[in-house]
Amino acid sequence: MGTATFKGGIHTYEGKELTQDKQTKVLMPKGELVYPMSQHIGAPAKSIVAKGDYVLMGQKIGEADGAISANVISAVSGTVKAVEPRLTSSGLMVESVIIENDNLYKPIEGLGEKRDYAKLSKEQIRSIIKESGIVGLGGAAFPTQVKLTPGDDSKIDTVIINAAECEPYLTSDYRMMLEEPEKIMNGLKIILKLFPNAKGIIGIEDNKPEAIKKLTELVNGEDKIEIKALKTKYPQGGERQLVYAVTGRKLNSTILPYQVGCVVNNVDTAIAIYMAVAESTPLMRRIVTVAGDAVKEPGNFNVKTGTNFREVLEAAGGLTEEPEKMISGGPMMGQALFSLDIPVSKTTSALLCFTKDYVADMEPSSCIRCGRCGYACPAQIIPQKMYICSQNNDAEGFIKLDGMECCECGCCTYVCPAKLSLTQSFRQMKRSILESRKK
Amino acid sequence: MNKLLNVSASPHTRSFATTTTIMQDVAIALVPASLFGIYNFGLRALLVILTCIATCLLTECVYEMAMKKPITTGDFSAVVTGLLLALNMPVSIPLWIPALGSIFAILVVKMLFGGVGQNFMNPALAARCFLLISFAGRMTDFTVSAVGASASSFDYVKSGAIALDGVSGATPLAALKAGETVSLLDMFLGNTGGTIGETSVIAILVGAVYLLIKKVISFRIPVAYLASFAVFVVLFGGKGLDTNFLLAHVCGGGLLLGAFFMATDYATSPITRKGQVVFGVLLGLLTAIFRIFGASAEGVSYAIIICNMLVPLIEKLTYPKAFGKETKANG
Ligand code: SF4
Ligand code: SF4
């Protein structure tokens, strides 16, 4: 069986064995819940509650502001304690609604009501998704309803569910595939309802045979849905790599999937869509993998959005010893944390704690021109050359080398024997170029 | 939690390969050729090797101390340079010549251009060419002064002589040029004249396979090099498809050592995949031209040095097309 893949990429230590066989546990928050108004790409939501207001579980507390924005939903009932800037995993202070949980979980009307999605119109489906505050849960956090509204529905011929989960350590998507495969399938069917000419493909890395088996059983009899095994390789779940592996179509930095007839959604996004459309439940939870050698009992947790990271760590038994490094998300693209006093947001995929930061112990040396960075680069550009441009602040040269095609996957930095911070320098370079273009 | 957490940019994980582990791998891969050299040419070969390595390390260390730069001798790249230079020396060479070559390689070719990765010519080869020009006679003196069977190893060392049966003075290439045939078996085992490290085909190939398996080098440069060389020899060598002639040419002289260990030098070969193929093909052509039409029998070193200088141009012309660059949006 040929497994689909792309050129470049890396094989890392996977670290998934720590948590992949652990049943997801539901975590009930104890303290206050924090809802940043910006948990997505695009304009921040506007808070529509004020201090002292009482909110219900499932109630909208932040309203999408503009075309590309997303609602924010409270996962508990309780009183609004404050609306003020709070620290988020990005390291920035973001305007947030803080709710004192009354532990009653009083729902808004109609929460959890079953709906027959077969009877809903496309408009109804889209507006439910929009209302439910769903964003791409794979990490990009692009508002899902916008993604599902490409303009001409008939031009979409492939709906891809991204079940690659290529980041090391992360197993939250995998657990969902084992625990709630029907919801994924139904989520996909709902998306397919929007695109009459499309067929659905679920792409899974071949290091997850259990998940492939489970989903394949469910596909039985569906002629519009297909499971595709993908080679286990980072960044197989990157949008450009995935679309290529599944359809052979190549995206670049200026082309979005819908422009080549594809719509891509993450596994958990498909579940969120199903929950919203068929079970009237907006996006209020997140599956979080807690792992790393500093964690006592690594596992996966079903966490209400807004829950403090400390509580999540506690749920995993706390720390074995003082960590040197903590990361929100995976080790390849996640965010290093300097405080655990931050809330779980819609896109929090993991909390990783390590006793040793061996990256910090690696001294960078000179580039030896070994070429490894170029072989690993999925964008098929030459990081070694781009690095020279970025060191010299040569924006023009950087653009000429197609530096803007860098998707910041981190592969080049990972393989570089000279331990140069290639990705980081490209990130900065790209940002400054994009900023100067705006002016 | 009161320890200061490390906050750095992603990725937060790295591979364990470092400059040092890679250079160590190259050094390890040169061990078979070195051992064969010592076995074939006697202990004096070891002395030449040690001289080169020690001088290279010392030069780098002294230079960096003088310039108040961090000392990088631990990264093994100077060891590799020294080893390669030694393997390109005839065994009878007076020791001050390889020592001088080592200083030239490290000081002039490597350090003055900024150290590891910055040099545009392969230090060992540049040094060899420098020595060839300066001391042509000694550098190509593969004749062996006979030492009696009773002589001790110490005598070999002192007299710079080798006395193993079957090692003839003439190199296979010189023999070919003179129209003689050579024994392929001897070449395989290294029972021929030549520099310390170039004579044994088997030893070189063992090291090459190690580098390929360890992914330190790719097959692109050596295969393109050897293939284009072979094609050219068949077309213009004057012997047509004479396998003995062809194999003798491929296996003789510094070609294999050059193709696997020197043409693949990171700093001085193209970084683009296509560029590596172009580079290999050019090397094959140049080497064949030098060998067939040139005055000397050997041409590998000059071919590589010349192509080293074309690397920036080759890289410019073969910069890859970014993934999906040609795709047009349709909707
Ligand atoms: S991987 Fe690092 S050392 Fe190798 S060419 Fe790229 S930047 Fe240079
Ligand atoms: S971070 Fe950018 S340059 Fe580096 S491998 Fe990924 S896409 Fe290529």
mmCIF file of N, CA, C and O and ligand atoms in Angstrom, chain A residues 366-374 383-385 387 412 415-420 422, chain B residues 19 271, ligand 1:
data_model
loop_
_atom_site.group_PDB
_atom_site.id
_atom_site.type_symbol
_atom_site.label_atom_id
_atom_site.label_comp_id
_atom_site.label_asym_id
_atom_site.label_seq_id
_atom_site.Cartn_x
_atom_site.Cartn_y
_atom_site.Cartn_z
ATOM 1 N N SER A 366 29.102 27.871 13.535
ATOM 2 C CA SER A 366 28.915 28.383 12.170
ATOM 3 C C SER A 366 28.243 27.337 11.304
ATOM 4 O O SER A 366 28.384 26.148 11.521
ATOM 5 N N CYS A 367 27.530 27.823 10.298
ATOM 6 C CA CYS A 367 26.932 26.945 9.299
ATOM 7 C C CYS A 367 28.042 26.196 8.572
ATOM 8 O O CYS A 367 29.036 26.779 8.174
ATOM 9 N N ILE A 368 27.883 24.896 8.434
ATOM 10 C CA ILE A 368 28.902 24.138 7.712
ATOM 11 C C ILE A 368 28.443 23.791 6.298
ATOM 12 O O ILE A 368 29.042 22.981 5.614
ATOM 13 N N ARG A 369 27.333 24.375 5.892
ATOM 14 C CA ARG A 369 26.790 24.181 4.544
ATOM 15 C C ARG A 369 26.491 22.710 4.257
ATOM 16 O O ARG A 369 26.698 22.226 3.147
ATOM 17 N N CYS A 370 25.970 22.035 5.252
ATOM 18 C CA CYS A 370 25.753 20.608 5.062
ATOM 19 C C CYS A 370 24.540 20.331 4.181
ATOM 20 O O CYS A 370 24.375 19.231 3.661
ATOM 21 N N GLY A 371 23.642 21.326 4.044
ATOM 22 C CA GLY A 371 22.498 21.164 3.162
ATOM 23 C C GLY A 371 21.294 20.499 3.786
ATOM 24 O O GLY A 371 20.230 20.414 3.182
ATOM 25 N N ARG A 372 21.435 20.044 5.026
ATOM 26 C CA ARG A 372 20.321 19.336 5.663
ATOM 27 C C ARG A 372 19.058 20.177 5.740
ATOM 28 O O ARG A 372 17.945 19.674 5.578
ATOM 29 N N CYS A 373 19.230 21.474 6.001
ATOM 30 C CA CYS A 373 18.065 22.345 6.134
ATOM 31 C C CYS A 373 17.251 22.337 4.841
ATOM 32 O O CYS A 373 16.024 22.285 4.863
ATOM 33 N N GLY A 374 17.950 22.373 3.724
ATOM 34 C CA GLY A 374 17.242 22.380 2.440
ATOM 35 C C GLY A 374 16.550 21.057 2.156
ATOM 36 O O GLY A 374 15.443 21.031 1.626
ATOM 37 N N PRO A 383 17.011 27.121 3.248
ATOM 38 C CA PRO A 383 17.129 27.938 4.460
ATOM 39 C C PRO A 383 18.532 28.513 4.662
ATOM 40 O O PRO A 383 18.670 29.642 5.123
ATOM 41 N N GLN A 384 19.550 27.762 4.294
ATOM 42 C CA GLN A 384 20.919 28.236 4.492
ATOM 43 C C GLN A 384 21.124 29.590 3.801
ATOM 44 O O GLN A 384 21.729 30.491 4.354
ATOM 45 N N LYS A 385 20.583 29.717 2.592
ATOM 46 C CA LYS A 385 20.748 30.970 1.863
ATOM 47 C C LYS A 385 19.859 32.064 2.449
ATOM 48 O O LYS A 385 20.252 33.226 2.541
ATOM 49 N N TYR A 387 19.017 32.316 5.441
ATOM 50 C CA TYR A 387 19.585 32.726 6.729
ATOM 51 C C TYR A 387 20.607 33.845 6.524
ATOM 52 O O TYR A 387 20.634 34.816 7.274
ATOM 53 N N CYS A 412 13.912 22.975 9.443
ATOM 54 C CA CYS A 412 15.308 23.336 9.195
ATOM 55 C C CYS A 412 16.051 23.500 10.515
ATOM 56 O O CYS A 412 17.155 22.999 10.682
ATOM 57 N N VAL A 415 16.875 20.087 12.123
ATOM 58 C CA VAL A 415 17.961 19.258 11.597
ATOM 59 C C VAL A 415 19.330 19.928 11.640
ATOM 60 O O VAL A 415 20.345 19.243 11.543
ATOM 61 N N CYS A 416 19.371 21.245 11.762
ATOM 62 C CA CYS A 416 20.649 21.947 11.592
ATOM 63 C C CYS A 416 21.704 21.496 12.605
ATOM 64 O O CYS A 416 21.519 21.650 13.808
ATOM 65 N N PRO A 417 22.815 20.947 12.141
ATOM 66 C CA PRO A 417 23.839 20.483 13.084
ATOM 67 C C PRO A 417 24.571 21.643 13.746
ATOM 68 O O PRO A 417 25.161 21.467 14.799
ATOM 69 N N ALA A 418 24.517 22.816 13.115
ATOM 70 C CA ALA A 418 25.171 23.972 13.714
ATOM 71 C C ALA A 418 24.255 24.633 14.742
ATOM 72 O O ALA A 418 24.640 25.614 15.375
ATOM 73 N N LYS A 419 23.046 24.095 14.889
ATOM 74 C CA LYS A 419 22.088 24.576 15.900
ATOM 75 C C LYS A 419 21.757 26.057 15.724
ATOM 76 O O LYS A 419 21.693 26.821 16.689
ATOM 77 N N LEU A 420 21.594 26.449 14.487
ATOM 78 C CA LEU A 420 21.224 27.839 14.221
ATOM 79 C C LEU A 420 19.708 27.985 14.341
ATOM 80 O O LEU A 420 18.964 27.064 14.010
ATOM 81 N N LEU A 422 17.228 29.003 12.651
ATOM 82 C CA LEU A 422 16.828 29.400 11.300
ATOM 83 C C LEU A 422 15.376 29.866 11.283
ATOM 84 O O LEU A 422 15.079 30.985 10.867
ATOM 85 N N THR B 19 27.765 19.466 14.308
ATOM 86 C CA THR B 19 28.928 19.579 13.439
ATOM 87 C C THR B 19 29.961 18.537 13.844
ATOM 88 O O THR B 19 30.542 17.852 13.003
ATOM 89 N N ILE B 271 24.927 23.372 -2.528
ATOM 90 C CA ILE B 271 23.991 22.981 -1.480
ATOM 91 C C ILE B 271 22.663 22.543 -2.098
ATOM 92 O O ILE B 271 21.867 21.876 -1.478
HETATM 93 S S1 SF4 C 1 21.442 22.726 8.233
HETATM 94 FE FE1 SF4 C 1 22.516 24.353 9.343
HETATM 95 S S2 SF4 C 1 24.668 23.913 8.997
HETATM 96 FE FE2 SF4 C 1 23.553 22.718 7.481
HETATM 97 S S3 SF4 C 1 23.473 24.073 5.683
HETATM 98 FE FE3 SF4 C 1 21.612 24.440 6.835
HETATM 99 S S4 SF4 C 1 22.117 26.179 8.121
HETATM 100 FE FE4 SF4 C 1 24.041 25.345 7.425
#
